[in-house]
Amino acid sequence: MSETGAEKDAVPTGAAGSDAAADGAPDWEKRFRAPRVSLPDWAEDAPQRSLFVANATGTYELYAWDRETGAQRQVTDRPNGTTDGALSPDGEWIWWFDDTDGDEFGVWRRQPFGGGADEPAVPGLAGSYPAGLALGRDGGPVVVGRSTDEDGSTIHVVPPGAGQPVEIYRHRESAGVGDLSHDGTLIAVEHTEHGDAMHSALRVIRPDGSAVAELDDTKGGTVELGLEVLGFAPVAGDTRLLIGHQRRGRWEPLVWDVASGEESDLALGLPGDVSAEWYPDGSALLIAHGFEARGELFRYDLASGGLTRIDTPKGSVSGATARPDGSVEYMWSSAAEPSVVRSTAGGVVLDPPGMKAPKSVPVEDVWVEGPGGRIHALVQRPAGATGPLPTVFEVHGGPTWHDSDSFAAGPAAWIDHGYAVVRVNYRGSTGYGREWTDALKHRVGLIELEDIAAVREWAVSSGLADPDRLVLAGGSWGGYLTLLGLGTQPGAWAVGLAAVPVADYVTAYHDEMEALKAMDRTLLGGTPEEVPDRFRASSPLTYVDEVKAPVYISAGVNDPRCPIRQIDNYVDRLAARGAVHEVYRYDAGHGSLVVDERIKQVALELDFAARHLEPAAGREA
């Protein structure tokens, strides 16, 4: 489940959602404190039972919801929050992943839907990083994917009757559970046994581990096109598997009958990336189309081939699901309008009581010619403001991700304080075709920064940005690019703000979770020992002595993705030469699920930038 998912006033209240908690607070803080909910999941055989995430207590946790009675209750209650959960098909059990303080390493637990004590969901399995989960119906098998440094990727089946888990798959490279067929006889697996972590192949196996079918998109003998599992048909005895492919240069859906091998290509004629899920009766597909940072929905009838657009406002659809009655529930927002869960049946699905998040300003689309093609940037500026303005380049993470016309409290906070915000969908971003995403190879980090530099030049020459008050900022991969940019483009930026970054690429590789090691081998073409020059060229630590701008770094001490030791190495080098820097460490992992902690981190970044920019940007009263 995502951290952000249907009767009005059916959401629990608490610290985050109470008016008292934000009384007198500035708008930017209210956006974080305002009640937020995720798109609710629902049990396939008991659709009245749902599971969603909310911040009602001030921490993002799982909540159960009985739609028939309207009753809701909090399922999990942990200091650092919980967002990974699933409902069993019969709606009787809620599964949730129990890690330690955000380290993402743990075990699955389960709890009765109506409440009760938690219990180990799979007692025979030790802790691991999760790699997919599929729950069988009517007492059928449970399939659990795991990843550890010692074992690589393993998949285990718990047979009916809650017997001991049986290992049915093992490989050093990344792999995970895609889905389990309706009758529990087929398991879809995504794997990267070929060594390319960016492009998965598919294998369908039985619960005993025997192979049924393989699908591996190759080009010239080298895997260059990815495949992904979207889900088995939700019909008993149906062997159709909905998958995503890249055969025409972007993500599109295809129906693969794993028994006969027949492939039914769905050439929908849409220009952007397309994902899909089944309608509950298996007769149609819910199509999600993303193009140039915005999203829309369609219904595709499998019998007639008819494609019908579902009416949604302009903006981004970050999740959608088709209900048994044919209605569609979806999460929608735009840069100006906060997120909301809507239904095509009419109205808002989940409408938390309490204050509403203040609106922000819309984005402007900018296209800039860059070294690898046209670059799409999203620009926001304070209402009525004219340049040149202090400007924050807010760099997205991933790298296989993209910024969109969706609501985000972080950029809105900068705008409230008088800054313009520029977000760049650099090469390596998703949403602009396979070649744009796959351009990120070997010269990792440097490629993205070439695109950011091109947009920076536009921002200054157009009069939007004050060249003396430019902030480079980002989290995760965006934090990595921030530190790398401060060292390789030292005259371009006045301040750098890096959250949970890669700072020392070699040490990060050795300390990070196994799945990210595989990704780094794909991006850079090997390990630090095999391609040391590439790791050195892409590591912020290589350029740390060139950094001129004041640097602010925040880091989670339990982060398995950008571990703390490699950040400490970078900070030690800054300190050794007396460079202006500040470091904030907090007790969580790759980010925080606690509202107060998020507010604190944004406040620290705003304060650091204001103190080190001359003249200081105006502050909200």
CSV table of N, CA and C in Angstrom, one decimal, residues 414-466:
chain,number,residue,atom,x,y,z
A,414,TRP,N,8.4,25.7,-0.3
A,414,TRP,CA,9.3,26.7,-0.9
A,414,TRP,C,8.6,27.8,-1.5
A,415,ILE,N,7.5,27.5,-2.2
A,415,ILE,CA,6.8,28.6,-2.9
A,415,ILE,C,6.2,29.6,-1.9
A,416,ASP,N,5.7,29.1,-0.8
A,416,ASP,CA,5.1,29.9,0.3
A,416,ASP,C,6.2,30.9,0.8
A,417,HIS,N,7.5,30.5,0.7
A,417,HIS,CA,8.6,31.3,1.2
A,417,HIS,C,9.2,32.2,0.2
A,418,GLY,N,8.6,32.3,-1.0
A,418,GLY,CA,9.0,33.2,-2.0
A,418,GLY,C,10.0,32.7,-3.1
A,419,TYR,N,10.1,31.4,-3.1
A,419,TYR,CA,11.0,30.7,-4.0
A,419,TYR,C,10.2,30.2,-5.3
A,420,ALA,N,10.9,30.2,-6.4
A,420,ALA,CA,10.4,29.4,-7.5
A,420,ALA,C,10.9,28.0,-7.4
A,421,VAL,N,10.2,27.0,-7.9
A,421,VAL,CA,10.6,25.6,-7.8
A,421,VAL,C,10.6,25.1,-9.2
A,422,VAL,N,11.7,24.4,-9.5
A,422,VAL,CA,11.9,23.8,-10.9
A,422,VAL,C,12.2,22.3,-10.6
A,423,ARG,N,11.4,21.4,-11.3
A,423,ARG,CA,11.6,20.0,-11.2
A,423,ARG,C,11.9,19.5,-12.6
A,424,VAL,N,13.0,18.7,-12.7
A,424,VAL,CA,13.5,18.3,-14.0
A,424,VAL,C,13.3,16.8,-14.2
A,425,ASN,N,12.7,16.4,-15.3
A,425,ASN,CA,12.6,14.9,-15.6
A,425,ASN,C,13.8,14.6,-16.5
A,426,TYR,N,14.9,14.4,-15.9
A,426,TYR,CA,16.2,14.2,-16.6
A,426,TYR,C,16.2,12.8,-17.3
A,427,ARG,N,17.2,12.6,-18.1
A,427,ARG,CA,17.4,11.3,-18.7
A,427,ARG,C,17.6,10.3,-17.5
A,428,GLY,N,16.9,9.2,-17.7
A,428,GLY,CA,16.8,8.2,-16.6
A,428,GLY,C,15.5,8.2,-15.9
A,429,SER,N,14.7,9.3,-16.1
A,429,SER,CA,13.3,9.3,-15.6
A,429,SER,C,12.4,8.4,-16.4
A,430,THR,N,11.4,7.9,-15.8
A,430,THR,CA,10.3,7.2,-16.4
A,430,THR,C,9.3,8.2,-17.1
A,431,GLY,N,8.4,7.6,-17.9
A,431,GLY,CA,7.4,8.4,-18.4
A,431,GLY,C,7.6,9.1,-19.8
A,432,TYR,N,8.8,8.9,-20.3
A,432,TYR,CA,9.2,9.5,-21.6
A,432,TYR,C,9.7,8.5,-22.6
A,433,GLY,N,9.4,7.3,-22.4
A,433,GLY,CA,9.8,6.2,-23.3
A,433,GLY,C,11.1,5.5,-22.8
A,434,ARG,N,11.2,4.3,-23.3
A,434,ARG,CA,12.3,3.4,-22.8
A,434,ARG,C,13.7,4.0,-23.1
A,435,GLU,N,13.9,4.6,-24.2
A,435,GLU,CA,15.2,5.1,-24.5
A,435,GLU,C,15.6,6.2,-23.6
A,436,TRP,N,14.7,7.1,-23.2
A,436,TRP,CA,15.0,8.1,-22.2
A,436,TRP,C,15.4,7.5,-20.9
A,437,THR,N,14.6,6.5,-20.4
A,437,THR,CA,15.0,5.9,-19.1
A,437,THR,C,16.3,5.1,-19.2
A,438,ASP,N,16.5,4.4,-20.3
A,438,ASP,CA,17.7,3.5,-20.4
A,438,ASP,C,19.0,4.3,-20.8
A,439,ALA,N,18.8,5.6,-21.0
A,439,ALA,CA,20.0,6.4,-21.3
A,439,ALA,C,21.0,6.5,-20.1
A,440,LEU,N,20.4,6.2,-19.0
A,440,LEU,CA,21.2,6.3,-17.8
A,440,LEU,C,22.1,5.0,-17.6
A,441,LYS,N,23.3,5.0,-18.2
A,441,LYS,CA,24.2,3.8,-18.1
A,441,LYS,C,25.6,4.4,-18.0
A,442,HIS,N,26.4,3.8,-17.1
A,442,HIS,CA,27.8,3.9,-17.0
A,442,HIS,C,28.2,5.3,-16.5
A,443,ARG,N,27.8,6.4,-17.2
A,443,ARG,CA,28.1,7.8,-16.7
A,443,ARG,C,27.0,8.2,-15.7
A,444,VAL,N,26.8,7.4,-14.8
A,444,VAL,CA,25.7,7.6,-13.9
A,444,VAL,C,25.9,8.9,-13.1
A,445,GLY,N,24.8,9.6,-12.9
A,445,GLY,CA,24.9,10.9,-12.2
A,445,GLY,C,25.3,12.0,-13.1
A,446,LEU,N,26.3,11.9,-13.9
A,446,LEU,CA,26.8,12.9,-14.7
A,446,LEU,C,25.8,13.2,-15.9
A,447,ILE,N,25.1,12.1,-16.4
A,447,ILE,CA,24.1,12.3,-17.4
A,447,ILE,C,23.0,13.2,-16.9
A,448,GLU,N,22.4,12.8,-15.8
A,448,GLU,CA,21.3,13.6,-15.2
A,448,GLU,C,21.7,15.0,-15.0
A,449,LEU,N,22.9,15.3,-14.5
A,449,LEU,CA,23.3,16.6,-14.2
A,449,LEU,C,23.5,17.5,-15.5
A,450,GLU,N,23.8,16.8,-16.6
A,450,GLU,CA,23.9,17.6,-17.9
A,450,GLU,C,22.5,18.2,-18.2
A,451,ASP,N,21.5,17.4,-18.0
A,451,ASP,CA,20.1,17.8,-18.2
A,451,ASP,C,19.7,18.9,-17.2
A,452,ILE,N,20.0,18.7,-16.0
A,452,ILE,CA,19.7,19.8,-15.0
A,452,ILE,C,20.4,21.1,-15.3
A,453,ALA,N,21.7,21.0,-15.8
A,453,ALA,CA,22.4,22.2,-16.1
A,453,ALA,C,21.8,22.9,-17.3
A,454,ALA,N,21.2,22.2,-18.2
A,454,ALA,CA,20.6,22.8,-19.4
A,454,ALA,C,19.3,23.5,-18.9
A,455,VAL,N,18.6,23.0,-18.0
A,455,VAL,CA,17.4,23.6,-17.5
A,455,VAL,C,17.8,24.8,-16.6
A,456,ARG,N,18.8,24.7,-15.9
A,456,ARG,CA,19.3,25.8,-15.1
A,456,ARG,C,19.7,27.0,-16.0
A,457,GLU,N,20.3,26.7,-17.1
A,457,GLU,CA,20.7,27.8,-18.0
A,457,GLU,C,19.4,28.5,-18.5
A,458,TRP,N,18.4,27.7,-18.9
A,458,TRP,CA,17.1,28.3,-19.3
A,458,TRP,C,16.5,29.1,-18.2
A,459,ALA,N,16.5,28.6,-17.0
A,459,ALA,CA,15.9,29.3,-15.8
A,459,ALA,C,16.5,30.7,-15.6
A,460,VAL,N,17.8,30.8,-15.8
A,460,VAL,CA,18.5,32.0,-15.6
A,460,VAL,C,18.3,33.0,-16.8
A,461,SER,N,18.5,32.4,-18.0
A,461,SER,CA,18.4,33.3,-19.2
A,461,SER,C,16.9,33.8,-19.4
A,462,SER,N,16.0,33.0,-19.0
A,462,SER,CA,14.6,33.4,-19.1
A,462,SER,C,14.1,34.5,-18.1
A,463,GLY,N,15.0,34.7,-17.1
A,463,GLY,CA,14.6,35.7,-16.1
A,463,GLY,C,13.9,35.2,-14.9
A,464,LEU,N,13.6,33.9,-14.9
A,464,LEU,CA,12.9,33.3,-13.8
A,464,LEU,C,13.8,33.2,-12.5
A,465,ALA,N,15.1,32.8,-12.7
A,465,ALA,CA,15.9,32.5,-11.5
A,465,ALA,C,17.0,33.5,-11.4
A,466,ASP,N,17.3,33.8,-10.1
A,466,ASP,CA,18.4,34.7,-9.7
A,466,ASP,C,19.6,33.7,-9.7
